[in-house]
Amino acid sequence: MLRIAVVGSGPSGVYAAQTLTQQREVPGVRVDVLDRLPAPYGLVRYGVAPDHEKIKSLQGSLRTVLEDERIRFLGNVEVGGDLLPAARLLDLYHAVVYCVGAARDRLLGIPGEELAGVHSATAFVSWYSGHPDASSEAFDLAAVDSAVVVGAGNVAVDVTRILARGAAELAPTDMPQPALGALSDSRVRRVAMVARRGPSQARFTTKELRELGTLPEVDALVEPAEPPLDPAYADPGAAAALPAVARRNLEVLRGWAERGPTGAARRVTLRFYLRPVEILGGPDGRVTGMRFERTAPDGRGGVVGTGVYEDIAAQLVLRSVGYRGVPLAGLPFDERTGTVPHAAGRVLRAGRASVGEYVAGWIKRGPTGVIGTNRPCAKETASSLLQDAGALARRDLPRDPLDALCAAGLRPVRWPGWLAIETAEADLGRSLGRRSVKIPDWEGLLGAAGPG
């Protein structure tokens, strides 16, 4: 029997476990899916916006995999810490597949990022998604009239939409009660989503963009003079050479420009060709706005500064300019790419494949692609592992790794514990007159999971 540990229960980890157990070439594979959190599903639970119920329904598919009798979920197990060093895992399993994602956001690298009211979009998403590492008191929106979101990807669109939505529209979701309460008290009326390049180079998908234009009591606008600076916006011939998503995005923005404001209670404005240069603050150390430099296309796909500056007032700034992988103690790490060096998923140490160590997901390829991209990525890694199965299976292992994990002082949350958390969240929702509501803190999650 080949015993494998998969570290991470998000899509890449679950797809890896599924591929390993459903193949027929190597019989008797058993997989333990380890996660630092007591709840499974990774970014599907803690990264997908709560109002995107269709995407969140992917949890049902992941659940089916984790309920396979050949797969065992072990939550509340942190790999790389004092209790469970990475090297110890190789004593307990024939192979380890690391699917730990990219948990660190990128900084803007400009003055003022330390001001109160300046946050990463990652932190905001974790807060409204109920991640137990997020502080329930981190976002007081009652004193915020204007917000700036820096970035032009789907995460930037998500946080912009959540800021602009009415709390009544979010009540049917599983958003934690503290976050829903803060959004109910929100006084945000204006949100500017700012990109340093043009609309044809934005990374958001058309579906996400269109959603901004259909929010009740929200005007979705563009600054009329900015999109025409994009050669592809102004020239139909140039637009024809763009990918289909970019062409559709331009059409949506043209519609917004033609429609103009309607006088709605809240306003979302997409701004282009503005490069952040400074975050402005008041004497109390809180953010009051952002200073941008106007940019212009350089003819080579980039932009150049023009020396013209504009200030945008804001009491909240969210940066959404990408993610980086975080080094895991005991694994090699490439600081330049933010990934673990690998060859077809095999971890490389000093340029040579490390026997029994593999990677999949963002820590393997960087923070790129959509949820579905994780499936072929995980399959490639699983294929490499299965090719090595003959050599891996020669090692003798302890009878059950779970005994060793408990002996080390860990308190793994097994599948019945996760089901107990689900039940507790459903009960919490009923008590609040809502559907299932996430428990947003470690104490509550572990208490709901129960002993053992």
Short mmCIF file of C-alpha atoms in Angstrom, two decimals:
data_model
loop_
_atom_site.label_atom_id
_atom_site.label_comp_id
_atom_site.label_asym_id
_atom_site.label_seq_id
_atom_site.Cartn_x
_atom_site.Cartn_y
_atom_site.Cartn_z
CA MET A 1 0.00 0.00 0.00
CA LEU A 2 1.25 3.47 -0.93
CA ARG A 3 0.52 6.03 1.78
CA ILE A 4 0.53 9.69 0.66
CA ALA A 5 0.05 12.99 2.46
CA VAL A 6 -1.47 15.90 0.55
CA VAL A 7 -0.90 19.20 2.35
CA GLY A 8 -3.79 21.53 1.60
CA SER A 9 -7.49 20.78 1.06
CA GLY A 10 -8.23 23.39 -1.59
CA PRO A 11 -8.96 22.46 -5.21
CA SER A 12 -5.37 21.55 -6.10
CA GLY A 13 -5.02 19.30 -3.06
CA VAL A 14 -8.38 17.61 -3.57
CA TYR A 15 -7.76 17.10 -7.29
CA ALA A 16 -4.38 15.56 -6.49
CA ALA A 17 -5.97 13.19 -3.96
CA GLN A 18 -8.69 12.28 -6.45
CA THR A 19 -6.22 11.50 -9.24
CA LEU A 20 -4.03 9.40 -6.96
CA THR A 21 -6.87 7.26 -5.63
CA GLN A 22 -8.87 6.83 -8.84
CA GLN A 23 -6.03 5.67 -11.08
CA ARG A 24 -5.64 1.92 -11.62
CA GLU A 25 -1.93 1.50 -12.36
CA VAL A 26 -0.86 1.56 -8.69
CA PRO A 27 -3.32 -0.31 -6.45
CA GLY A 28 -3.85 0.33 -2.75
CA VAL A 29 -3.15 4.08 -2.63
CA ARG A 30 -4.33 5.80 0.54
CA VAL A 31 -4.25 9.59 0.97
CA ASP A 32 -4.38 11.77 4.06
CA VAL A 33 -5.38 15.35 3.18
CA LEU A 34 -3.85 17.61 5.83
CA ASP A 35 -4.91 21.22 6.35
CA ARG A 36 -3.85 23.89 8.81
CA LEU A 37 -7.50 24.92 9.16
CA PRO A 38 -10.19 22.74 10.75
CA ALA A 39 -12.40 23.30 7.68
CA PRO A 40 -11.70 21.96 4.17
CA TYR A 41 -11.98 23.45 0.66
CA GLY A 42 -9.33 26.19 0.88
CA LEU A 43 -10.08 29.26 -1.24
CA VAL A 44 -13.43 27.86 -2.33
CA ARG A 45 -14.58 28.37 1.27
CA TYR A 46 -12.38 31.30 2.22
CA GLY A 47 -11.68 33.11 -1.06
CA VAL A 48 -14.75 32.92 -3.29
CA ALA A 49 -17.08 35.84 -2.56
CA PRO A 50 -20.14 34.80 -0.52
CA ASP A 51 -22.54 36.18 -3.16
CA HIS A 52 -21.01 33.91 -5.83
CA GLU A 53 -23.05 30.89 -4.87
CA LYS A 54 -22.60 29.07 -8.18
CA ILE A 55 -18.81 28.98 -7.75
CA LYS A 56 -19.12 28.15 -4.07
CA SER A 57 -21.26 25.16 -5.02
CA LEU A 58 -18.01 23.55 -6.17
CA GLN A 59 -17.69 22.56 -2.50
CA GLY A 60 -20.14 19.77 -3.29
CA SER A 61 -17.74 18.23 -5.81
CA LEU A 62 -14.78 18.57 -3.45
CA ARG A 63 -16.85 17.05 -0.68
CA THR A 64 -17.58 13.94 -2.76
CA VAL A 65 -13.84 13.39 -3.21
CA LEU A 66 -13.02 13.86 0.47
CA GLU A 67 -15.74 11.37 1.45
CA ASP A 68 -13.99 8.62 -0.53
CA GLU A 69 -13.04 5.82 1.88
CA ARG A 70 -9.48 5.88 0.50
CA ILE A 71 -9.07 9.54 1.52
CA ARG A 72 -8.92 10.88 5.06
CA PHE A 73 -9.30 14.57 5.94
CA LEU A 74 -7.17 15.75 8.87
CA GLY A 75 -7.74 19.42 9.67
CA ASN A 76 -6.07 21.58 12.31
CA VAL A 77 -2.71 20.08 11.30
CA GLU A 78 -0.02 22.66 10.58
CA VAL A 79 2.92 21.37 8.56
CA GLY A 80 6.23 23.16 8.92
CA GLY A 81 5.77 24.18 12.54
CA ASP A 82 7.48 22.91 15.67
CA LEU A 83 5.05 20.02 16.16
CA LEU A 84 5.26 18.74 12.59
CA PRO A 85 8.38 19.71 10.59
CA ALA A 86 8.24 18.96 6.88
CA ALA A 87 10.98 16.35 7.25
CA ARG A 88 8.87 14.44 9.78
CA LEU A 89 6.15 13.90 7.20
CA LEU A 90 8.51 11.82 5.08
CA ASP A 91 8.99 9.52 8.09
CA LEU A 92 5.23 8.94 8.18
CA TYR A 93 4.32 8.78 4.47
CA HIS A 94 5.83 7.36 1.31
CA ALA A 95 5.28 10.71 -0.43
CA VAL A 96 4.08 14.24 0.35
CA VAL A 97 2.33 16.57 -2.11
CA TYR A 98 2.38 20.23 -1.03
CA CYS A 99 -0.60 22.26 -2.26
CA VAL A 100 -0.29 25.26 0.04
CA GLY A 101 -1.23 28.13 -2.28
CA ALA A 102 0.09 31.69 -2.28
CA ALA A 103 -0.94 33.39 0.94
CA ARG A 104 1.00 36.67 0.86
CA ASP A 105 -0.21 39.73 -1.04
CA ARG A 106 2.12 42.12 -2.84
CA LEU A 107 2.79 45.61 -1.52
CA LEU A 108 2.49 48.76 -3.59
CA GLY A 109 5.88 49.95 -2.34
CA ILE A 110 4.84 53.58 -1.93
CA PRO A 111 4.82 55.99 1.04
CA GLY A 112 1.81 55.78 3.34
CA GLU A 113 1.07 52.06 3.21
CA GLU A 114 1.43 51.91 6.99
CA LEU A 115 -1.49 54.29 7.58
CA ALA A 116 -4.61 53.09 9.37
CA GLY A 117 -7.30 52.25 6.85
CA VAL A 118 -4.87 50.76 4.30
CA HIS A 119 -5.29 47.01 3.85
CA SER A 120 -4.71 44.25 1.36
CA ALA A 121 -7.70 42.95 -0.55
CA THR A 122 -6.65 39.55 0.81
CA ALA A 123 -7.31 40.71 4.36
CA PHE A 124 -10.70 42.15 3.38
CA VAL A 125 -11.68 38.92 1.61
CA SER A 126 -10.58 36.83 4.61
CA TRP A 127 -12.64 39.05 6.90
CA TYR A 128 -15.92 38.85 4.97
CA SER A 129 -15.30 35.15 4.18
CA GLY A 130 -14.94 34.22 7.86
CA HIS A 131 -11.32 33.06 7.80
CA PRO A 132 -10.36 32.33 11.41
CA ASP A 133 -7.07 34.25 11.06
CA ALA A 134 -8.96 37.47 10.19
CA SER A 135 -9.94 39.96 12.86
CA SER A 136 -13.67 40.59 13.14
CA GLU A 137 -12.90 44.19 14.14
CA ALA A 138 -10.49 45.01 11.34
CA PHE A 139 -12.96 46.88 9.12
CA ASP A 140 -15.09 49.65 10.60
CA LEU A 141 -17.01 50.96 7.59
CA ALA A 142 -19.25 53.35 9.52
CA ALA A 143 -16.72 56.18 9.08
CA VAL A 144 -15.95 55.47 5.41
CA ASP A 145 -17.61 57.49 2.67
CA SER A 146 -15.10 56.86 -0.14
CA ALA A 147 -12.88 53.86 -0.85
CA VAL A 148 -10.12 53.18 -3.38
CA VAL A 149 -9.37 49.68 -4.68
CA VAL A 150 -6.02 49.44 -6.48
CA GLY A 151 -6.00 46.70 -9.09
CA ALA A 152 -7.85 45.42 -12.15
CA GLY A 153 -8.35 41.70 -11.55
CA ASN A 154 -11.27 39.60 -10.33
CA VAL A 155 -10.32 40.02 -6.67
CA ALA A 156 -10.40 43.81 -7.10
CA VAL A 157 -13.86 43.49 -8.68
CA ASP A 158 -15.01 41.22 -5.83
CA VAL A 159 -14.05 43.61 -3.04
CA THR A 160 -15.44 46.57 -4.99
CA ARG A 161 -18.76 44.75 -5.39
CA ILE A 162 -18.97 43.77 -1.72
CA LEU A 163 -18.30 47.39 -0.68
CA ALA A 164 -21.02 48.65 -3.01
CA ARG A 165 -23.66 46.00 -2.29
CA GLY A 166 -26.46 46.56 0.17
CA ALA A 167 -26.29 44.40 3.30
CA ALA A 168 -29.80 43.08 2.65
CA GLU A 169 -28.52 41.43 -0.54
CA LEU A 170 -25.75 39.70 1.41
CA ALA A 171 -27.93 38.44 4.27
CA PRO A 172 -28.92 35.22 2.41
CA THR A 173 -25.24 34.25 2.06
CA ASP A 174 -23.00 32.47 4.58
CA MET A 175 -21.14 35.69 5.42
CA PRO A 176 -20.21 35.81 9.14
CA GLN A 177 -22.55 37.89 11.25
CA PRO A 178 -19.85 40.39 12.40
CA ALA A 179 -18.94 41.19 8.78
CA LEU A 180 -22.59 41.47 7.75
CA GLY A 181 -23.19 43.81 10.69
CA ALA A 182 -20.26 46.03 9.68
CA LEU A 183 -21.54 46.18 6.10
CA SER A 184 -25.00 47.04 7.42
CA ASP A 185 -23.44 50.02 9.22
CA SER A 186 -21.34 50.97 6.19
CA ARG A 187 -21.56 54.54 4.92
CA VAL A 188 -19.54 53.83 1.77
CA ARG A 189 -21.05 55.74 -1.14
CA ARG A 190 -18.18 55.99 -3.62
CA VAL A 191 -15.71 53.30 -4.67
CA ALA A 192 -12.96 53.94 -7.21
CA MET A 193 -11.26 50.90 -8.75
CA VAL A 194 -7.98 52.13 -10.21
CA ALA A 195 -5.63 50.56 -12.76
CA ARG A 196 -2.29 51.88 -13.99
CA ARG A 197 -2.87 50.57 -17.51
CA GLY A 198 -5.81 50.62 -19.93
CA PRO A 199 -9.09 48.65 -20.04
CA SER A 200 -7.86 46.25 -22.74
CA GLN A 201 -5.11 45.09 -20.34
CA ALA A 202 -7.35 44.55 -17.32
CA ARG A 203 -7.35 41.02 -15.86
CA PHE A 204 -10.97 40.79 -14.72
CA THR A 205 -13.45 38.56 -16.55
CA THR A 206 -16.48 39.96 -18.34
CA LYS A 207 -18.93 38.16 -16.07
CA GLU A 208 -17.39 39.83 -13.00
CA LEU A 209 -17.36 43.21 -14.72
CA ARG A 210 -21.00 42.99 -15.80
CA GLU A 211 -22.04 42.23 -12.23
CA LEU A 212 -20.86 45.67 -11.16
CA GLY A 213 -23.24 47.19 -13.68
CA THR A 214 -26.27 45.32 -12.37
CA LEU A 215 -26.02 46.04 -8.62
CA PRO A 216 -29.22 47.62 -7.25
CA GLU A 217 -28.95 51.32 -6.42
CA VAL A 218 -25.39 51.50 -7.78
CA ASP A 219 -24.11 53.56 -10.72
CA ALA A 220 -21.24 51.78 -12.52
CA LEU A 221 -19.21 54.39 -14.38
CA VAL A 222 -15.97 55.10 -16.19
CA GLU A 223 -14.16 58.42 -16.36
CA PRO A 224 -15.10 59.45 -19.94
CA ALA A 225 -11.64 60.68 -20.97
CA GLU A 226 -9.72 57.57 -19.83
CA PRO A 227 -10.85 54.54 -21.92
CA PRO A 228 -10.23 56.38 -25.24
CA LEU A 229 -6.53 56.62 -24.27
CA ASP A 230 -6.37 52.86 -24.88
CA PRO A 231 -5.55 52.29 -28.58
CA ALA A 232 -7.73 49.18 -28.64
CA TYR A 233 -10.70 51.09 -27.24
CA ALA A 234 -10.44 53.80 -29.86
CA ASP A 235 -9.54 51.61 -32.86
CA PRO A 236 -11.86 48.73 -33.87
CA GLY A 237 -9.04 47.21 -35.90
CA ALA A 238 -6.77 47.05 -32.87
CA ALA A 239 -9.61 45.67 -30.74
CA ALA A 240 -10.15 42.82 -33.20
CA ALA A 241 -6.68 41.48 -32.37
CA LEU A 242 -7.45 41.25 -28.65
CA PRO A 243 -8.52 38.08 -26.81
CA ALA A 244 -12.28 37.59 -26.69
CA VAL A 245 -12.51 38.47 -22.98
CA ALA A 246 -10.77 41.81 -23.51
CA ARG A 247 -13.07 42.63 -26.46
CA ARG A 248 -16.14 41.88 -24.38
CA ASN A 249 -14.82 43.99 -21.51
CA LEU A 250 -14.40 46.97 -23.83
CA GLU A 251 -17.99 46.61 -25.00
CA VAL A 252 -19.25 46.61 -21.42
CA LEU A 253 -17.26 49.75 -20.62
CA ARG A 254 -18.56 51.49 -23.76
CA GLY A 255 -22.06 50.77 -22.55
CA TRP A 256 -21.29 52.31 -19.17
CA ALA A 257 -19.80 55.40 -20.82
CA GLU A 258 -22.89 55.86 -23.01
CA ARG A 259 -25.33 55.34 -20.13
CA GLY A 260 -23.75 57.77 -17.68
CA PRO A 261 -24.88 58.33 -14.07
CA THR A 262 -28.48 57.79 -13.02
CA GLY A 263 -28.27 59.38 -9.58
CA ALA A 264 -28.12 56.09 -7.66
CA ALA A 265 -27.28 56.13 -3.95
CA ARG A 266 -23.86 54.53 -4.49
CA ARG A 267 -21.28 54.93 -7.22
CA VAL A 268 -18.54 52.64 -8.53
CA THR A 269 -16.08 54.26 -10.94
CA LEU A 270 -13.43 52.39 -12.90
CA ARG A 271 -10.36 54.54 -13.42
CA PHE A 272 -7.55 53.78 -15.87
CA TYR A 273 -4.03 55.03 -16.60
CA LEU A 274 -3.34 56.10 -13.02
CA ARG A 275 -0.23 54.89 -11.18
CA PRO A 276 -0.23 55.06 -7.35
CA VAL A 277 2.61 57.17 -5.99
CA GLU A 278 1.57 57.98 -2.40
CA ILE A 279 -1.11 57.25 0.17
CA LEU A 280 -2.13 60.43 1.95
CA GLY A 281 -2.92 60.63 5.64
CA GLY A 282 -4.14 63.02 8.29
CA PRO A 283 -2.63 64.00 11.65
CA ASP A 284 -4.43 61.09 13.31
CA GLY A 285 -2.46 58.60 11.21
CA ARG A 286 -5.45 57.53 9.14
CA VAL A 287 -5.69 57.48 5.38
CA THR A 288 -7.39 60.44 3.73
CA GLY A 289 -6.74 59.68 0.07
CA MET A 290 -4.34 58.53 -2.63
CA ARG A 291 -2.13 60.41 -5.06
CA PHE A 292 -1.79 59.01 -8.57
CA GLU A 293 0.31 59.93 -11.56
CA ARG A 294 -1.41 59.95 -14.92
CA THR A 295 0.16 57.38 -17.26
CA ALA A 296 0.02 56.94 -21.02
CA PRO A 297 0.56 53.96 -23.35
CA ASP A 298 4.20 53.56 -24.37
CA GLY A 299 3.40 51.70 -27.59
CA ARG A 300 4.96 48.44 -26.31
CA GLY A 301 2.22 47.25 -23.98
CA GLY A 302 3.42 49.25 -20.99
CA VAL A 303 2.87 52.76 -19.70
CA VAL A 304 4.97 55.83 -18.95
CA GLY A 305 4.39 58.58 -16.43
CA THR A 306 3.23 61.96 -17.68
CA GLY A 307 4.10 64.11 -14.67
CA VAL A 308 0.42 64.96 -14.15
CA TYR A 309 -0.97 64.04 -10.72
CA GLU A 310 -4.43 63.53 -9.27
CA ASP A 311 -5.61 62.99 -5.68
CA ILE A 312 -8.61 60.78 -4.91
CA ALA A 313 -10.20 61.11 -1.46
CA ALA A 314 -10.61 57.88 0.51
CA GLN A 315 -10.94 56.70 4.09
CA LEU A 316 -10.28 53.10 3.02
CA VAL A 317 -7.64 51.78 0.60
CA LEU A 318 -7.51 48.14 -0.53
CA ARG A 319 -4.59 46.97 -2.64
CA SER A 320 -5.19 44.06 -5.01
CA VAL A 321 -2.01 43.81 -7.05
CA GLY A 322 -1.23 40.11 -6.88
CA TYR A 323 -0.04 37.36 -4.55
CA ARG A 324 3.18 35.58 -3.72
CA GLY A 325 3.88 32.16 -2.33
CA VAL A 326 5.10 31.90 1.25
CA PRO A 327 8.16 29.75 2.07
CA LEU A 328 7.35 26.60 4.00
CA ALA A 329 9.99 25.68 6.55
CA GLY A 330 11.94 22.70 5.33
CA LEU A 331 11.20 23.15 1.61
CA PRO A 332 13.37 24.92 -0.97
CA PHE A 333 11.93 28.21 -2.21
CA ASP A 334 12.60 30.52 -5.15
CA GLU A 335 12.14 34.09 -3.89
CA ARG A 336 12.12 35.43 -7.44
CA THR A 337 9.08 33.43 -8.53
CA GLY A 338 7.51 32.81 -5.14
CA THR A 339 7.34 29.07 -5.87
CA VAL A 340 9.03 25.80 -4.90
CA PRO A 341 11.54 24.70 -7.58
CA HIS A 342 10.22 21.61 -9.32
CA ALA A 343 10.30 19.45 -12.44
CA ALA A 344 6.81 18.29 -13.48
CA GLY A 345 5.80 18.59 -9.82
CA ARG A 346 8.87 16.84 -8.34
CA VAL A 347 10.51 19.11 -5.75
CA LEU A 348 14.07 20.01 -6.71
CA ARG A 349 16.80 20.36 -4.12
CA ALA A 350 20.07 21.70 -5.51
CA GLY A 351 18.74 20.95 -8.98
CA ARG A 352 17.92 17.29 -8.29
CA ALA A 353 14.54 15.67 -7.64
CA SER A 354 13.93 15.09 -3.92
CA VAL A 355 12.58 11.58 -3.45
CA GLY A 356 9.00 11.63 -2.16
CA GLU A 357 8.39 15.41 -2.27
CA TYR A 358 6.00 17.01 -4.77
CA VAL A 359 4.09 20.26 -5.33
CA ALA A 360 0.85 21.27 -7.05
CA GLY A 361 -1.24 24.44 -7.31
CA TRP A 362 -0.01 28.00 -6.83
CA ILE A 363 3.09 27.00 -4.86
CA LYS A 364 4.08 25.04 -7.98
CA ARG A 365 3.16 27.41 -10.81
CA GLY A 366 2.55 30.78 -9.12
CA PRO A 367 -0.79 32.58 -8.55
CA THR A 368 -2.19 32.12 -12.05
CA GLY A 369 -5.27 30.59 -13.61
CA VAL A 370 -8.77 29.90 -12.32
CA ILE A 371 -10.05 27.10 -10.09
CA GLY A 372 -10.24 24.69 -13.01
CA THR A 373 -6.57 25.27 -13.83
CA ASN A 374 -5.71 23.27 -10.73
CA ARG A 375 -7.01 20.03 -12.20
CA PRO A 376 -4.42 19.52 -15.00
CA CYS A 377 -1.74 20.93 -12.70
CA ALA A 378 -2.57 18.33 -10.03
CA LYS A 379 -2.79 15.56 -12.61
CA GLU A 380 0.72 16.30 -13.86
CA THR A 381 2.10 16.10 -10.33
CA ALA A 382 0.17 12.92 -9.53
CA SER A 383 1.49 11.35 -12.74
CA SER A 384 5.08 12.09 -11.66
CA LEU A 385 4.43 10.59 -8.24
CA LEU A 386 2.88 7.44 -9.68
CA GLN A 387 5.88 6.99 -11.99
CA ASP A 388 8.01 6.98 -8.84
CA ALA A 389 5.69 4.65 -6.93
CA GLY A 390 7.90 1.56 -7.19
CA ALA A 391 10.84 3.25 -5.48
CA LEU A 392 8.64 5.07 -2.96
CA ALA A 393 6.84 1.96 -1.74
CA ARG A 394 10.05 0.21 -0.68
CA ARG A 395 10.24 2.19 2.57
CA ASP A 396 8.63 0.74 5.68
CA LEU A 397 6.36 3.13 7.57
CA PRO A 398 4.69 3.29 10.99
CA ARG A 399 1.30 1.59 11.06
CA ASP A 400 -0.86 4.74 11.10
CA PRO A 401 0.45 8.31 10.78
CA LEU A 402 -2.52 9.60 12.77
CA ASP A 403 -1.13 8.00 15.94
CA ALA A 404 2.20 9.82 15.42
CA LEU A 405 0.43 13.15 14.75
CA CYS A 406 -1.53 12.87 17.99
CA ALA A 407 1.57 11.78 19.90
CA ALA A 408 3.32 14.95 18.65
CA GLY A 409 0.66 17.07 20.36
CA LEU A 410 -1.56 17.82 17.37
CA ARG A 411 -5.35 17.66 17.59
CA PRO A 412 -6.50 16.66 14.11
CA VAL A 413 -10.07 17.46 13.13
CA ARG A 414 -11.35 14.46 11.17
CA TRP A 415 -14.32 14.36 8.83
CA PRO A 416 -16.94 13.87 11.58
CA GLY A 417 -15.52 16.96 13.26
CA TRP A 418 -15.96 18.95 10.06
CA LEU A 419 -19.55 17.67 9.76
CA ALA A 420 -20.13 18.88 13.31
CA ILE A 421 -18.85 22.34 12.28
CA GLU A 422 -21.30 22.33 9.36
CA THR A 423 -24.13 21.47 11.72
CA ALA A 424 -23.11 24.22 14.14
CA GLU A 425 -23.01 26.77 11.30
CA ALA A 426 -26.48 25.72 10.15
CA ASP A 427 -27.75 26.08 13.73
CA LEU A 428 -26.12 29.51 14.00
CA GLY A 429 -27.82 30.62 10.80
CA ARG A 430 -31.24 29.49 12.03
CA SER A 431 -30.75 31.35 15.31
CA LEU A 432 -30.07 34.53 13.32
CA GLY A 433 -32.95 34.04 10.91
CA ARG A 434 -30.50 33.29 8.10
CA ARG A 435 -29.22 30.29 6.21
CA SER A 436 -25.99 28.61 7.32
CA VAL A 437 -23.58 31.23 8.68
CA LYS A 438 -19.83 30.74 8.99
CA ILE A 439 -18.16 30.54 12.37
CA PRO A 440 -15.31 33.05 11.94
CA ASP A 441 -12.93 32.23 14.81
CA TRP A 442 -10.61 29.41 15.86
CA GLU A 443 -12.23 28.87 19.25
CA GLY A 444 -15.67 28.55 17.73
CA LEU A 445 -14.56 26.18 14.98
CA LEU A 446 -12.60 23.88 17.25
CA GLY A 447 -15.35 23.96 19.86
CA ALA A 448 -17.92 22.96 17.25
CA ALA A 449 -15.66 20.17 15.96
CA GLY A 450 -15.63 18.64 19.41
CA PRO A 451 -12.95 16.65 21.24
CA GLY A 452 -10.61 14.32 19.39
#
